[in-house]
Coordinates of C-alpha atoms in Angstrom, one line a residue:
Chain A
M286 CA 68.7 82.2 152.1
A287 CA 65.5 81.2 149.9
Y288 CA 65.9 82.2 146.6
Y289 CA 62.9 81.5 143.8
I290 CA 62.9 81.0 140.0
G291 CA 61.3 83.6 137.9
V292 CA 60.0 82.5 134.4
D293 CA 58.9 85.0 132.3
I294 CA 56.9 83.3 128.8
G295 CA 57.0 86.6 126.1
G296 CA 56.0 85.6 122.6
T297 CA 59.2 86.9 121.2
N298 CA 62.2 85.4 124.6
L299 CA 61.8 83.3 127.2
K300 CA 64.0 84.7 130.1
T301 CA 64.5 83.0 133.2
G302 CA 66.4 84.5 136.5
V303 CA 67.2 83.2 140.2
V304 CA 65.8 85.7 142.2
D305 CA 66.3 86.3 146.0
E306 CA 63.8 86.5 148.0
K307 CA 63.7 90.8 148.4
G308 CA 63.5 90.6 144.6
N309 CA 67.4 91.2 143.3
I310 CA 67.7 89.2 140.4
I311 CA 71.0 87.2 141.7
S312 CA 71.8 85.3 137.6
E313 CA 69.6 85.5 133.9
F314 CA 69.4 83.4 131.3
S315 CA 67.3 84.5 127.8
V316 CA 67.0 82.6 125.3
P317 CA 64.2 83.1 121.8
T318 CA 61.1 81.6 122.6
G319 CA 60.8 80.0 118.6
A320 CA 57.1 80.4 119.2
D321 CA 56.2 77.8 116.3
R322 CA 57.5 75.0 117.6
P323 CA 55.4 72.6 119.3
Q324 CA 55.2 73.3 123.1
D325 CA 56.6 70.4 124.7
T326 CA 59.7 71.4 122.6
V327 CA 59.5 75.1 124.0
L328 CA 59.2 73.3 127.1
Q329 CA 62.4 71.5 126.9
D330 CA 63.8 75.0 126.4
I331 CA 62.5 76.9 129.2
I332 CA 64.0 74.0 131.0
G333 CA 67.2 74.6 129.6
A334 CA 66.9 78.4 130.2
I335 CA 65.7 77.5 134.0
K336 CA 69.2 75.6 134.8
N337 CA 71.6 77.3 132.7
S338 CA 70.3 80.6 135.3
I339 CA 70.8 78.2 138.3
E340 CA 74.2 77.4 137.2
N341 CA 75.3 80.9 136.1
S342 CA 73.9 82.1 140.1
K343 CA 75.9 79.5 141.6
V344 CA 73.0 79.4 144.1
D345 CA 73.0 75.9 146.0
L346 CA 69.9 73.8 144.4
K347 CA 68.4 73.3 147.8
E348 CA 67.7 76.9 148.3
I349 CA 65.6 77.0 145.3
R350 CA 62.1 77.0 146.5
A351 CA 60.3 77.3 143.7
V352 CA 59.6 78.1 140.5
G353 CA 57.0 81.2 139.5
L354 CA 56.0 81.2 135.6
G355 CA 54.5 84.4 133.9
S356 CA 52.4 83.3 131.0
P357 CA 50.0 85.4 128.7
G358 CA 47.1 84.2 127.4
A359 CA 44.3 82.3 129.6
I360 CA 45.6 80.0 132.5
D361 CA 44.3 78.7 135.0
T362 CA 46.7 79.4 138.2
E363 CA 45.0 76.8 140.7
N364 CA 46.2 73.5 138.5
G365 CA 48.5 75.4 136.9
I366 CA 47.7 74.9 132.8
V367 CA 47.9 77.1 130.6
I368 CA 44.5 77.0 128.7
R369 CA 45.3 79.3 126.0
N370 CA 48.1 81.1 125.1
Y371 CA 47.6 82.7 121.2
N372 CA 50.6 83.9 120.4
L373 CA 52.2 80.3 121.4
G374 CA 49.8 78.7 120.1
W375 CA 49.6 76.5 123.2
K376 CA 46.0 74.7 124.3
D377 CA 45.4 73.0 127.6
F378 CA 49.5 73.0 128.6
H379 CA 50.1 71.2 131.8
I380 CA 53.2 73.3 132.5
C381 CA 54.0 73.3 135.8
E382 CA 53.3 69.8 136.6
K383 CA 56.2 69.2 133.7
I384 CA 58.5 71.8 135.1
S385 CA 58.1 70.2 138.6
A386 CA 58.8 66.8 137.6
A387 CA 61.8 68.1 135.5
L388 CA 63.3 69.7 137.7
N389 CA 62.0 68.7 141.2
I390 CA 60.9 72.0 142.2
P391 CA 57.6 73.3 142.8
A392 CA 56.6 75.7 140.2
K393 CA 53.5 77.8 139.6
L394 CA 51.9 80.0 137.4
A395 CA 50.3 83.8 137.6
N396 CA 49.3 85.9 134.5
D397 CA 52.1 87.6 132.8
A398 CA 51.1 91.0 133.6
D399 CA 50.1 90.7 137.7
A400 CA 53.4 89.0 138.1
A401 CA 54.8 92.5 136.2
A402 CA 52.6 94.3 139.2
L403 CA 54.2 92.2 141.9
G404 CA 57.9 92.8 140.8
E405 CA 57.4 96.6 140.6
V406 CA 55.8 96.5 144.2
V407 CA 58.5 94.3 145.7
A408 CA 61.5 95.9 144.2
G409 CA 60.4 98.7 141.5
S410 CA 58.1 102.0 140.9
A411 CA 55.5 101.2 143.8
K412 CA 57.8 99.7 146.3
G413 CA 56.7 99.5 149.8
A414 CA 52.9 100.4 149.1
K415 CA 50.4 98.6 150.4
S416 CA 48.4 98.3 148.2
A417 CA 49.1 99.5 144.1
L418 CA 47.7 100.0 140.8
I419 CA 50.0 99.0 138.0
I420 CA 48.3 100.4 134.0
T421 CA 50.9 99.1 131.3
L422 CA 50.2 101.4 128.1
G423 CA 51.2 99.2 125.4
T424 CA 49.5 97.8 122.2
G425 CA 46.7 96.7 125.0
V426 CA 46.1 98.2 128.1
G427 CA 46.9 95.9 131.1
S428 CA 46.0 96.3 134.9
G429 CA 47.4 94.3 137.4
V430 CA 46.4 95.3 140.8
V431 CA 48.6 94.1 144.3
I432 CA 47.4 94.6 147.9
N433 CA 49.9 93.5 150.8
E434 CA 52.1 92.6 147.8
K435 CA 49.5 89.9 146.6
I436 CA 48.7 89.7 143.7
F437 CA 44.9 89.9 142.9
P438 CA 43.5 88.6 139.6
G439 CA 41.2 89.8 137.5
E440 CA 42.0 92.4 134.5
F441 CA 40.1 96.2 134.2
G442 CA 42.2 96.7 130.8
H443 CA 38.4 96.2 129.1
M444 CA 36.8 98.2 131.5
V445 CA 34.0 100.2 128.9
I446 CA 34.7 103.8 130.1
A447 CA 32.7 104.6 126.8
Y448 CA 29.4 102.7 126.4
N449 CA 29.0 101.8 122.4
G450 CA 32.1 103.6 121.9
R451 CA 35.5 102.3 119.6
K452 CA 35.6 98.9 118.8
C453 CA 37.6 96.8 121.1
T454 CA 39.7 93.6 119.9
C455 CA 37.7 92.0 122.6
G456 CA 34.3 92.1 120.9
R457 CA 33.3 94.5 123.4
R458 CA 32.8 98.8 122.6
G459 CA 34.3 101.6 124.4
C460 CA 36.9 99.7 126.4
F461 CA 39.6 101.4 128.4
E462 CA 42.3 99.7 125.8
A463 CA 40.2 101.1 123.0
Y464 CA 41.1 104.6 124.2
S465 CA 44.4 104.5 126.3
S466 CA 46.6 101.9 124.6
A467 CA 49.2 103.0 122.0
T468 CA 47.0 101.1 119.6
G469 CA 44.5 104.1 120.5
L470 CA 46.5 106.9 120.4
I471 CA 47.5 105.7 116.7
N472 CA 43.8 105.4 116.2
M473 CA 43.1 109.2 117.8
T474 CA 46.1 110.2 115.5
K475 CA 45.1 109.1 112.3
E476 CA 41.7 110.5 112.6
A477 CA 43.4 114.0 113.5
I478 CA 45.8 113.5 110.6
E479 CA 42.4 112.5 108.1
K480 CA 41.1 115.8 109.2
N481 CA 43.9 117.8 109.0
P482 CA 45.9 116.5 106.3
G483 CA 48.0 119.7 105.3
G484 CA 49.0 120.1 109.0
I485 CA 52.2 119.3 110.7
L486 CA 51.0 116.1 112.4
A487 CA 49.8 115.1 108.9
E488 CA 53.8 116.2 107.8
T489 CA 55.4 114.6 110.8
A490 CA 54.1 111.2 109.8
K491 CA 54.6 111.4 106.5
L492 CA 58.8 112.3 107.7
E493 CA 58.3 109.1 109.9
G494 CA 57.0 106.4 107.4
A495 CA 54.2 105.4 109.2
V496 CA 52.1 107.1 112.3
S497 CA 53.3 105.1 115.8
G498 CA 52.8 106.4 119.1
L499 CA 55.6 108.9 119.1
T500 CA 53.9 110.9 116.0
V501 CA 51.5 112.7 117.8
F502 CA 54.7 113.4 120.4
N503 CA 57.2 114.5 117.9
A504 CA 54.5 116.8 116.0
A505 CA 53.6 118.5 119.4
D506 CA 57.1 119.2 120.1
R507 CA 57.0 121.1 116.5
G508 CA 54.6 123.0 118.3
D509 CA 51.2 121.6 116.5
E510 CA 48.2 122.7 118.3
T511 CA 46.3 120.1 116.6
A512 CA 48.9 117.0 117.7
A513 CA 48.8 118.8 121.2
K514 CA 44.9 118.2 121.1
V515 CA 44.6 114.9 120.4
I516 CA 47.1 114.4 123.7
D517 CA 45.1 116.0 125.9
E518 CA 42.1 114.1 124.3
Y519 CA 43.9 110.4 124.8
L520 CA 45.3 112.2 128.6
E521 CA 41.5 112.9 129.0
Y522 CA 40.1 108.8 128.4
L523 CA 43.2 107.8 130.2
A524 CA 42.2 110.1 133.8
C525 CA 39.1 108.9 133.1
G526 CA 39.9 104.9 133.4
L527 CA 42.6 106.1 136.2
A528 CA 40.0 107.6 138.0
N529 CA 37.4 104.6 138.0
L530 CA 40.1 102.5 139.7
I531 CA 41.3 104.9 142.2
N532 CA 37.9 105.6 143.3
G533 CA 37.1 101.7 143.4
L534 CA 40.4 100.3 144.7
L535 CA 42.3 103.2 146.6
P536 CA 45.4 102.6 145.3
E537 CA 48.4 103.9 147.4
V538 CA 50.6 104.1 144.3
V539 CA 49.5 104.2 140.8
S540 CA 52.4 103.0 138.5
L541 CA 52.2 103.2 134.8
G542 CA 54.3 101.1 132.3
G543 CA 54.7 100.3 128.6
G544 CA 55.8 102.4 125.6
I545 CA 53.5 105.5 126.3
A546 CA 54.6 106.0 129.5
K547 CA 58.1 106.3 128.4
Q548 CA 56.9 110.1 127.9
G549 CA 57.4 110.5 131.3
E550 CA 56.9 113.8 133.7
R551 CA 55.0 115.5 130.5
L552 CA 52.3 112.9 130.3
L553 CA 52.3 112.4 134.3
A554 CA 52.2 116.6 135.3
P555 CA 49.0 117.3 133.1
L556 CA 47.3 113.2 133.9
R557 CA 47.6 113.9 137.3
V558 CA 45.5 117.4 137.1
K559 CA 43.0 115.6 135.2
V560 CA 42.7 112.3 137.7
E561 CA 42.7 114.8 140.9
R562 CA 39.7 116.7 139.2
E563 CA 38.2 112.9 138.2
V564 CA 38.2 111.8 141.5
F565 CA 36.1 111.4 144.8
K566 CA 36.5 115.4 146.5
G567 CA 38.5 114.9 149.2
L568 CA 40.7 111.8 148.7
K569 CA 43.8 111.5 149.3
L570 CA 45.1 111.2 145.3
P571 CA 47.8 107.8 145.5
K572 CA 51.4 108.9 143.7
I573 CA 51.1 108.7 140.2
V574 CA 54.3 107.4 138.5
T575 CA 56.0 105.4 135.8
C576 CA 57.6 101.7 136.4
T577 CA 61.2 101.1 136.5
L578 CA 61.9 98.0 136.2
G579 CA 61.1 97.3 132.5
Y580 CA 61.2 93.6 131.1
K581 CA 62.5 92.9 134.7
A582 CA 59.7 93.2 136.3
G583 CA 58.0 90.1 134.7
L584 CA 61.2 87.8 136.0
I585 CA 60.9 89.4 139.4
G586 CA 57.0 89.2 140.1
A587 CA 57.1 85.3 138.6
A588 CA 59.9 85.0 140.8
M589 CA 58.1 86.8 144.3
A590 CA 54.5 85.5 143.2
V591 CA 56.0 82.2 144.5
R592 CA 57.7 83.0 147.9
N593 CA 54.7 81.6 150.3
F594 CA 54.0 78.8 148.1
Chain B
M598 CA 31.5 83.1 172.9
A599 CA 32.1 86.2 171.7
Y600 CA 29.5 88.8 170.6
Y601 CA 29.6 92.0 168.6
I602 CA 27.5 95.3 168.6
G603 CA 26.3 96.3 165.3
V604 CA 25.3 99.6 165.0
D605 CA 23.8 101.3 161.4
I606 CA 23.7 105.1 161.5
G607 CA 20.7 105.5 158.9
G608 CA 19.1 109.2 157.9
T609 CA 16.0 108.2 159.3
N610 CA 16.2 105.8 162.3
L611 CA 19.3 104.3 164.5
K612 CA 19.5 100.3 164.6
T613 CA 21.6 98.8 167.2
G614 CA 21.9 95.0 167.6
V615 CA 23.5 92.0 169.7
V616 CA 25.2 90.2 166.9
D617 CA 27.6 86.6 167.7
E618 CA 30.3 85.3 165.6
K619 CA 28.7 83.6 163.0
G620 CA 26.1 86.4 162.2
N621 CA 22.9 85.9 164.2
I622 CA 21.0 88.6 165.3
I623 CA 20.6 88.3 169.4
S624 CA 18.9 91.6 170.0
E625 CA 17.7 94.3 168.3
F626 CA 16.7 98.4 169.0
S627 CA 16.1 101.0 166.7
V628 CA 15.3 104.8 167.5
P629 CA 14.2 107.3 165.2
T630 CA 17.8 109.5 164.2
G631 CA 16.5 112.4 165.2
A632 CA 19.1 113.9 162.1
D633 CA 18.3 118.0 162.8
R634 CA 19.6 117.8 166.6
P635 CA 23.2 118.5 167.2
Q636 CA 25.6 115.5 167.3
D637 CA 26.5 114.9 170.5
T638 CA 22.7 114.4 170.9
V639 CA 22.1 111.6 168.8
L640 CA 25.6 110.4 170.5
Q641 CA 23.4 110.0 173.6
D642 CA 20.6 108.0 171.6
I643 CA 23.4 105.8 169.9
I644 CA 24.6 104.8 173.4
G645 CA 21.2 104.7 175.1
A646 CA 20.1 102.3 172.4
I647 CA 23.1 99.9 172.3
K648 CA 22.5 99.6 175.9
N649 CA 19.1 98.5 175.4
S650 CA 19.8 96.4 172.8
I651 CA 22.9 94.6 175.2
E652 CA 20.0 94.5 177.9
N653 CA 17.3 92.7 175.9
S654 CA 20.1 90.1 174.7
K655 CA 21.0 89.2 178.0
V656 CA 24.3 89.0 177.1
D657 CA 27.1 88.6 179.6
L658 CA 28.9 92.4 179.1
K659 CA 32.4 90.4 179.3
E660 CA 31.3 88.6 176.2
I661 CA 31.1 91.7 174.3
R662 CA 34.4 92.7 172.5
A663 CA 33.6 95.5 170.1
V664 CA 31.3 97.6 168.8
G665 CA 31.3 98.4 164.7
L666 CA 29.3 101.3 163.1
G667 CA 28.2 101.4 159.8
S668 CA 27.8 105.2 158.5
P669 CA 27.4 106.8 155.1
G670 CA 29.4 110.0 154.1
A671 CA 32.8 110.4 154.7
I672 CA 34.8 108.5 156.8
D673 CA 38.1 107.9 158.3
T674 CA 37.8 104.7 159.4
E675 CA 41.6 104.8 160.7
N676 CA 40.9 107.1 163.9
G677 CA 36.9 106.6 163.6
I678 CA 36.3 109.6 162.8
V679 CA 32.8 110.6 160.6
I680 CA 34.8 113.8 158.6
R681 CA 31.5 114.5 156.8
N682 CA 27.7 113.3 156.9
Y683 CA 25.5 115.5 155.1
N684 CA 22.1 113.6 156.2
L685 CA 23.0 114.3 159.2
G686 CA 25.0 117.1 159.0
W687 CA 27.8 115.6 160.9
K688 CA 31.5 117.3 160.8
D689 CA 34.9 115.5 162.2
F690 CA 32.9 113.8 164.6
H691 CA 35.1 111.5 167.0
I692 CA 32.6 109.1 167.3
C693 CA 34.7 105.8 168.2
E694 CA 36.9 107.4 170.4
K695 CA 33.1 108.9 172.4
I696 CA 31.6 105.8 172.1
S697 CA 34.5 103.9 173.5
A698 CA 35.0 105.7 176.0
A699 CA 31.3 105.9 177.7
L700 CA 30.7 101.9 177.0
N701 CA 34.2 100.9 177.5
I702 CA 34.2 98.3 174.7
P703 CA 36.2 99.4 171.8
A704 CA 34.5 100.7 168.6
K705 CA 35.1 100.9 164.5
L706 CA 34.1 102.9 162.0
A707 CA 33.1 101.2 158.6
N708 CA 31.3 102.2 155.9
D709 CA 27.6 101.6 155.6
A710 CA 27.6 100.2 152.0
D711 CA 30.7 98.0 153.0
A712 CA 29.4 96.6 156.2
A713 CA 25.9 95.9 154.6
A714 CA 28.0 93.7 151.7
L715 CA 30.2 91.8 154.6
G716 CA 26.2 90.7 155.6
E717 CA 25.5 89.6 152.9
V718 CA 28.8 87.6 152.9
V719 CA 28.8 86.2 156.4
A720 CA 25.0 85.5 156.5
G721 CA 23.5 86.4 153.0
S722 CA 23.3 85.6 149.5
A723 CA 26.6 85.6 149.5
K724 CA 26.9 83.1 152.7
G725 CA 30.4 81.4 152.0
A726 CA 31.5 82.9 149.0
K727 CA 35.8 83.7 148.8
S728 CA 34.9 87.0 146.9
A729 CA 31.5 88.8 146.3
L730 CA 30.6 91.9 145.1
I731 CA 27.5 93.7 146.5
I732 CA 25.6 96.6 144.4
T733 CA 23.1 98.3 146.3
L734 CA 20.4 99.7 143.0
G735 CA 18.9 102.4 145.3
T736 CA 18.8 106.4 144.8
G737 CA 22.0 105.8 143.8
V738 CA 24.5 103.1 143.2
G739 CA 26.7 101.7 145.6
S740 CA 29.1 98.7 145.7
G741 CA 31.0 96.7 148.2
V742 CA 33.8 94.2 147.5
V743 CA 34.3 91.5 150.2
I744 CA 37.2 89.0 149.8
N745 CA 38.2 86.5 152.8
E746 CA 35.5 88.0 154.5
K747 CA 37.4 91.1 154.9
I748 CA 35.6 94.7 153.0
F749 CA 38.2 96.1 150.4
P750 CA 37.3 100.0 150.6
G751 CA 36.5 102.2 147.3
E752 CA 33.5 102.7 145.3
F753 CA 32.3 101.9 142.1
G754 CA 29.2 103.2 142.0
H755 CA 30.9 106.6 140.6
M756 CA 33.4 104.1 137.8
V757 CA 32.2 106.6 134.3
I758 CA 30.8 104.0 131.6
A759 CA 29.5 106.7 129.4
Y760 CA 32.5 108.8 128.7
N761 CA 30.8 112.4 128.4
G762 CA 27.5 110.4 128.8
R763 CA 24.7 111.6 131.7
K764 CA 24.9 113.8 134.5
C765 CA 25.7 112.2 137.6
T766 CA 25.2 113.9 141.2
C767 CA 29.0 113.4 141.9
G768 CA 29.6 116.2 139.1
R769 CA 31.1 113.4 136.9
R770 CA 29.5 112.4 133.4
G771 CA 28.5 108.9 132.6
C772 CA 28.5 107.3 136.0
F773 CA 27.5 103.8 136.4
E774 CA 25.1 105.6 139.1
A775 CA 23.5 107.8 136.7
Y776 CA 22.6 104.7 134.9
S777 CA 21.9 101.9 136.5
S778 CA 20.2 103.6 140.6
A779 CA 16.5 103.7 140.4
T780 CA 17.2 107.4 139.2
G781 CA 18.5 106.7 136.0
L782 CA 15.8 104.1 135.5
I783 CA 13.3 106.4 136.3
N784 CA 15.2 109.2 134.1
M785 CA 15.0 106.7 131.5
T786 CA 11.1 106.6 131.8
K787 CA 10.5 109.9 131.7
E788 CA 12.4 110.2 128.4
A789 CA 10.3 107.2 127.0
I790 CA 7.3 109.3 128.3
E791 CA 8.3 112.6 126.5
K792 CA 8.9 110.9 123.1
N793 CA 5.6 108.6 123.3
P794 CA 3.6 110.6 125.1
G795 CA 0.2 108.5 124.4
G796 CA 1.2 105.4 124.9
I797 CA 1.0 102.6 128.1
L798 CA 3.8 104.2 130.4
A799 CA 2.6 107.6 130.0
E800 CA -0.6 106.6 131.1
T801 CA 0.9 104.1 133.8
A802 CA 2.7 107.1 135.0
K803 CA -0.4 109.4 135.0
L804 CA -3.0 106.7 137.0
E805 CA 0.6 106.1 139.6
G806 CA 0.8 110.3 140.3
A807 CA 4.4 109.9 139.6
V808 CA 7.2 108.3 137.8
S809 CA 8.7 105.8 140.4
G810 CA 11.3 102.8 139.3
L811 CA 8.2 100.5 139.4
T812 CA 6.4 102.4 136.7
V813 CA 8.3 100.9 133.6
F814 CA 7.9 97.6 135.5
N815 CA 4.3 98.1 135.6
A816 CA 3.7 99.3 132.1
A817 CA 5.4 96.2 130.7
D818 CA 2.9 94.1 132.7
R819 CA 0.3 96.0 130.9
G820 CA 1.6 94.6 127.7
D821 CA 3.5 98.0 126.8
E822 CA 6.7 97.2 124.2
T823 CA 8.5 100.9 124.8
A824 CA 8.2 99.8 128.5
A825 CA 9.9 96.9 128.1
K826 CA 12.2 98.5 125.9
V827 CA 13.5 100.9 128.7
I828 CA 13.6 97.9 130.5
D829 CA 15.8 96.1 127.8
E830 CA 17.9 99.4 128.3
Y831 CA 18.6 99.9 131.5
L832 CA 19.5 96.2 131.8
E833 CA 22.0 96.9 129.0
Y834 CA 23.7 99.7 131.0
L835 CA 23.7 97.5 134.3
A836 CA 25.4 94.6 132.5
C837 CA 27.8 96.9 131.4
G838 CA 28.9 98.1 134.4
L839 CA 28.9 94.8 136.2
A840 CA 30.6 92.9 133.4
N841 CA 33.6 95.6 133.7
L842 CA 33.4 94.5 137.8
I843 CA 33.5 90.8 136.8
N844 CA 36.3 90.8 134.5
G845 CA 38.2 92.9 137.3
L846 CA 37.9 91.1 139.9
L847 CA 36.5 87.7 139.4
P848 CA 34.1 87.7 142.2
E849 CA 32.1 84.2 143.2
V850 CA 28.9 85.8 143.6
V851 CA 27.4 89.4 142.4
S852 CA 24.3 90.3 144.9
L853 CA 22.3 92.8 143.9
G854 CA 20.1 94.7 146.4
G855 CA 18.3 98.4 146.9
G856 CA 14.8 98.7 145.5
I857 CA 15.2 97.8 141.6
A858 CA 16.8 94.1 142.7
K859 CA 13.1 93.2 144.2
Q860 CA 11.9 92.4 140.8
G861 CA 14.3 89.4 141.2
E862 CA 14.4 86.7 138.3
R863 CA 12.6 89.1 136.1
L864 CA 15.5 91.2 136.4
L865 CA 18.2 88.9 137.0
A866 CA 17.3 86.1 134.4
P867 CA 17.6 88.7 131.4
L868 CA 20.9 90.3 133.7
R869 CA 22.8 87.2 132.9
V870 CA 22.7 86.6 129.5
K871 CA 23.3 89.8 129.3
V872 CA 26.8 89.8 131.4
E873 CA 27.5 86.7 129.8
R874 CA 27.6 88.2 126.6
E875 CA 29.9 91.4 128.0
V876 CA 32.6 89.3 130.0
F877 CA 35.4 87.9 129.1
K878 CA 34.9 84.2 127.0
G879 CA 36.0 81.5 128.9
L880 CA 35.4 83.6 132.7
K881 CA 33.9 81.0 134.4
L882 CA 30.6 83.4 135.6
P883 CA 29.4 84.5 138.8
K884 CA 26.1 83.2 140.8
I885 CA 24.2 86.5 140.5
V886 CA 21.4 86.9 142.9
T887 CA 19.4 89.6 144.9
C888 CA 20.3 90.1 148.8
T889 CA 18.4 88.7 151.5
L890 CA 19.0 90.1 154.6
G891 CA 17.8 93.7 153.7
Y892 CA 17.9 96.1 156.5
K893 CA 19.5 93.5 158.7
A894 CA 22.9 93.4 156.2
G895 CA 24.1 96.9 157.5
L896 CA 23.6 95.6 161.1
I897 CA 25.3 92.3 161.0
G898 CA 27.9 93.3 158.9
A899 CA 28.9 96.4 161.2
A900 CA 29.2 93.9 163.9
M901 CA 30.8 91.2 161.8
A902 CA 33.6 94.1 160.8
V903 CA 34.6 94.3 164.3
R904 CA 35.7 90.7 164.5
N905 CA 38.9 90.7 164.4
F906 CA 39.3 93.9 165.7

C-alpha cells in the first residue's frame, strides 16, 4: 500500500499526518507553529513533526511516496515556494526543496483551502462527487473547486457580487467575502443593532459582551424579528454568490465549512430555497451540505494532493 | 488522418464543415435554418448539409470519426438531446440519435458558446493555452472555459456582479450580462442621452436613427466627453466581471468575442489597466485579446469537441 504525508501549516498549529491512499489518517502529530520564529526554525519543527507522525504510524518509510503541504498565503505550487505568508512572516521560502532534502521524499505545495476541499471530496461531505465546490464561511470566505478529485486553482471568495458595495479587506468593494464571511455577518449584526439599540438583538450582544457570528442566531432563538431579518439578508447574499458559482461550475455537491456552517440545517434549509430561486431554471440542483472533516480535511487533502506526484 | 464534422445550429443559418484533427476546415456548407419549420424537417436539412460538406471535402467517409453539434438552448449533452431551443422552437429533440442513424457516424451535442470557445483554443486567439476563458459580448454575455482543450460546462454570463442591480433577461438582477452585453451598453448609452439630450451623444444617436452598440464609440470619436464616460463605466463593469473570473479560474488567456470586441485595442488597452487593478496582487495577468475565428469558431469547436468521442 502507498502512504502520503499531509502537512497543514496553520498560524497556530502545525499538523502532520500519515494518510493512506483512501484518505484514512493512520497517525497524526501536532505542534505549536511559533509563528514569530525564523522560517528555518519553523521548518525544523515541521520536519520533526513529520518524522514523529511516521514513527507513530509504524508505516515503513519505503511505502511513503510523497509529502503534501497545505499552506495559506501566496504560493508557487510549480516550484514549491511559499512566496508570501503574512501570518507566518514567510517570504520566498523554498520549503519543498528543503523538506525533500531532509527526508528524501518528494514534497509539493498546495493552497490550504484547496487541500481542505480535496480532503472533503476524498473522505468527507462530498465523497464520491465528480465535481464539488467547497466554501468556507470563516473570518473570510474561501473557495475550493475539485473536479475528478483534482484541485482547480483559483479563488472565488473575492468575486464581486455587489458592485461598489461593502469595502473588502482585499481592497475591492462588494466581494462575496465582505457579505458571506463571519465578519460580514458580524458587520450586518452591528448595523442592525445601531438602527435598533433597544431591541433583543442589542440586548443579546450586551449579554455576550461582544458581537460574534453567533449573536444573531442567539437573538433569533429568543424570537427577535430583527435578528431573523439579518439572517435572511445574510442568506440572500450567500445564495447570490453560491448561485453564481453553481451556474458557472455545475458542481454535484456544494459543501459549506467554517464557523457559520455549524448552524447546519437551520442555515441550509432556507439557503436551498433561495439558491434554487437564483440558479438557471431546469438546472439539476447540487446537494448543499456542511463539511464533515473539520481540521482533518486540510491534513487529508494535502496528502491526497500528492497521490499522483 | 482523422476528420470530424462540425455543425453550428444557428437561428439564421445551419453551418456544417469537415475539420481535420488540428482544427483546419477542409470544406464547409451553409443553408438557411428555416427556423419556423418542424424540427424533423430542419433535421433533414442538417443531414443534407453534412453530406454536402463531406462530398465537397473529398475526404473518405471511413476517415470521418464523429459529428459534433453546437446548439444553443438547454441541452442534455450526455444523451444528445436538445431539451429546449427557443430560437428554433425545438423541444426534447433526440437529435444525436437521429443523425447517427442517418449517417452511421456517432454524434454528440455541445453548447454552442462552449464549442466556439474550444475552437478559439484549438485554432484561434487562445491557441496553445492550457487554460482559457472566452467571453462573448453580444446581445447577451456568454462564457466558455476550456482547460487542456476540454470544455468545462457552466455559464458565467449570469453571474451577479451588482446585487439588486439592473434587471436581467434571466430574471435575476445585476448579472454580468446586464452590464457587459451590447444590450447593457445600449441601455447605458440611452440613459446618458436622457440625462443630456442636447449633447453630441444624443445628436449622434439621432443621426444614426437608433442607439446601437456603436453609437457611443462614434460619439466619443467626435470628442464627446459624455460618451467617453459611458465607455469608461462600461469597461469598469466588464473589468469587474473579468477580474472575478480571472481570480477564480486563473486562465492563461482571456479572449473577447462578439460585436463589442470589434473595437479591439481601443477596448482592450484601458480594459487591461482596469483588470490589473482588480485582480489579486501578484497574480500573473492573463493575455487579454480578441477572438480571431469569427463564425468559424463554432464550427471548428463543435468538431474538435468530438475528437475523443
